[in-house]
CSV table of C-alpha atoms in Angstrom, one decimal:
chain,number,residue,atom,x,y,z
A,19,GLN,CA,54.0,66.0,68.9
A,20,VAL,CA,55.6,69.0,70.7
A,21,CYS,CA,57.2,71.6,68.5
A,22,PRO,CA,60.9,72.3,69.1
A,23,ALA,CA,60.2,75.8,70.5
A,24,LEU,CA,58.3,74.3,73.4
A,25,ARG,CA,61.0,71.8,74.2
A,26,THR,CA,63.7,74.6,74.1
A,27,PRO,CA,62.3,77.9,75.1
A,28,ARG,CA,63.6,81.1,73.5
A,29,VAL,CA,63.5,82.9,76.8
A,30,PRO,CA,64.2,81.6,80.3
A,31,VAL,CA,61.0,80.3,81.9
A,32,TRP,CA,60.4,78.3,85.1
A,33,LEU,CA,57.2,76.8,86.4
A,34,CYS,CA,57.2,77.3,90.2
A,35,SER,CA,55.3,75.9,93.1
A,36,ILE,CA,56.1,78.2,96.0
A,37,CYS,CA,54.3,77.6,99.3
A,38,GLY,CA,51.6,75.5,97.5
A,39,ARG,CA,50.9,78.1,94.8
A,40,HIS,CA,51.9,77.8,91.2
A,41,GLY,CA,53.3,80.5,89.0
A,42,VAL,CA,55.6,81.3,86.1
A,43,LEU,CA,58.9,83.0,86.6
A,44,PHE,CA,60.3,84.2,83.3
A,45,GLY,CA,62.7,86.6,81.6
A,46,THR,CA,62.4,88.5,78.3
A,47,ASP,CA,66.1,88.5,77.4
A,48,SER,CA,66.9,85.4,75.3
A,49,ARG,CA,70.6,86.0,75.8
A,50,LEU,CA,70.3,85.1,79.4
A,51,LEU,CA,70.2,81.5,78.3
A,52,SER,CA,73.3,81.6,76.2
A,53,ASP,CA,75.6,84.3,77.6
A,54,TRP,CA,76.8,84.0,81.2
A,55,ARG,CA,77.8,87.7,81.2
A,56,ARG,CA,74.1,88.6,81.0
A,57,GLU,CA,73.6,87.0,84.4
A,58,ARG,CA,75.1,90.0,86.2
A,59,LEU,CA,72.0,92.3,86.4
A,60,PHE,CA,68.8,91.3,84.8
A,61,GLN,CA,65.0,91.4,85.0
A,62,LEU,CA,62.7,88.5,85.8
A,63,TYR,CA,58.9,88.5,86.0
A,64,PHE,CA,56.6,86.4,88.1
A,65,TYR,CA,52.9,85.8,87.5
A,66,SER,CA,50.7,83.4,89.5
A,67,GLY,CA,47.2,84.2,88.3
A,68,GLN,CA,46.0,84.4,91.9
A,69,TRP,CA,43.3,87.0,92.7
A,70,GLU,CA,45.6,88.9,95.1
A,71,GLN,CA,48.2,89.5,92.4
A,72,ALA,CA,46.8,92.3,90.3
A,73,ARG,CA,49.8,92.5,87.9
A,74,THR,CA,53.0,90.7,87.0
A,75,ALA,CA,55.7,91.3,89.5
A,76,ARG,CA,58.9,92.7,88.0
A,77,LEU,CA,62.1,91.7,89.8
A,78,THR,CA,65.6,92.9,89.3
A,79,VAL,CA,68.3,90.3,90.1
A,80,ASP,CA,71.8,91.3,90.9
A,81,THR,CA,74.2,88.4,91.1
A,82,HIS,CA,77.3,90.4,91.9
A,83,SER,CA,76.0,92.2,95.0
A,84,HIS,CA,78.2,92.3,98.0
A,85,PRO,CA,77.2,90.5,101.2
A,86,TRP,CA,78.8,93.2,103.3
A,87,GLU,CA,76.3,95.7,102.0
A,88,GLU,CA,73.6,94.1,104.1
A,89,GLY,CA,73.1,95.1,107.7
A,90,ARG,CA,75.7,93.7,110.1
A,91,GLY,CA,75.0,92.2,113.4
A,92,GLU,CA,71.5,90.9,112.6
A,93,ASP,CA,70.9,87.2,113.0
A,94,PRO,CA,70.0,85.7,109.6
A,95,SER,CA,67.0,84.0,111.3
A,96,SER,CA,65.7,87.2,112.8
A,97,PRO,CA,62.3,88.5,111.6
A,98,GLY,CA,64.1,91.4,109.9
A,99,LYS,CA,66.0,89.0,107.7
A,100,ARG,CA,63.0,87.0,106.6
A,101,ARG,CA,63.1,86.6,102.8
A,102,PRO,CA,60.1,86.0,100.5
A,103,SER,CA,59.8,82.5,99.2
A,104,LEU,CA,60.1,83.6,95.5
A,105,GLU,CA,63.4,85.3,96.4
A,106,MET,CA,64.7,82.1,97.9
A,107,ALA,CA,63.6,80.2,94.8
A,108,ILE,CA,65.6,82.6,92.6
A,109,ARG,CA,68.6,82.0,94.8
A,110,THR,CA,68.5,78.3,94.1
A,111,LYS,CA,69.7,79.2,90.6
A,112,TRP,CA,71.8,82.3,91.5
A,113,ALA,CA,73.1,81.8,95.0
A,114,GLY,CA,73.8,85.0,96.9
A,115,ALA,CA,71.9,87.2,94.5
A,116,THR,CA,70.0,90.2,95.7
A,117,VAL,CA,66.5,90.7,94.4
A,118,SER,CA,64.8,94.1,94.1
A,119,TRP,CA,61.0,94.1,93.9
A,120,ASP,CA,60.9,97.3,91.8
A,121,GLY,CA,57.9,98.8,93.6
A,122,THR,CA,55.9,95.6,94.0
A,123,ASP,CA,55.2,94.6,97.6
A,124,PRO,CA,57.0,91.4,98.3
A,125,PHE,CA,54.7,88.5,99.0
A,126,TYR,CA,55.7,85.6,101.3
């Protein structure tokens, strides 16, 4: 039998399969699950356990960023606009959000 805490996590957690690799995307703020106002600017962490990932990646997600702050005139499909797969996975939940990698090199 599964205990209630495993069925309803106290913090947001997602199991991800990104580009054939599995990992865990999670937050440490339990209020992110119950208070929509917390979804403005928050931290998420990603860990895959792969040998090339030495430490957990800390990401800052801003859901109220302005699209006009991005460079104009670039084609979204141009190499300069390529986005990491993890970032695109986050945008399936928070469309249009900007993700800051906080010193971690983005991995594709």
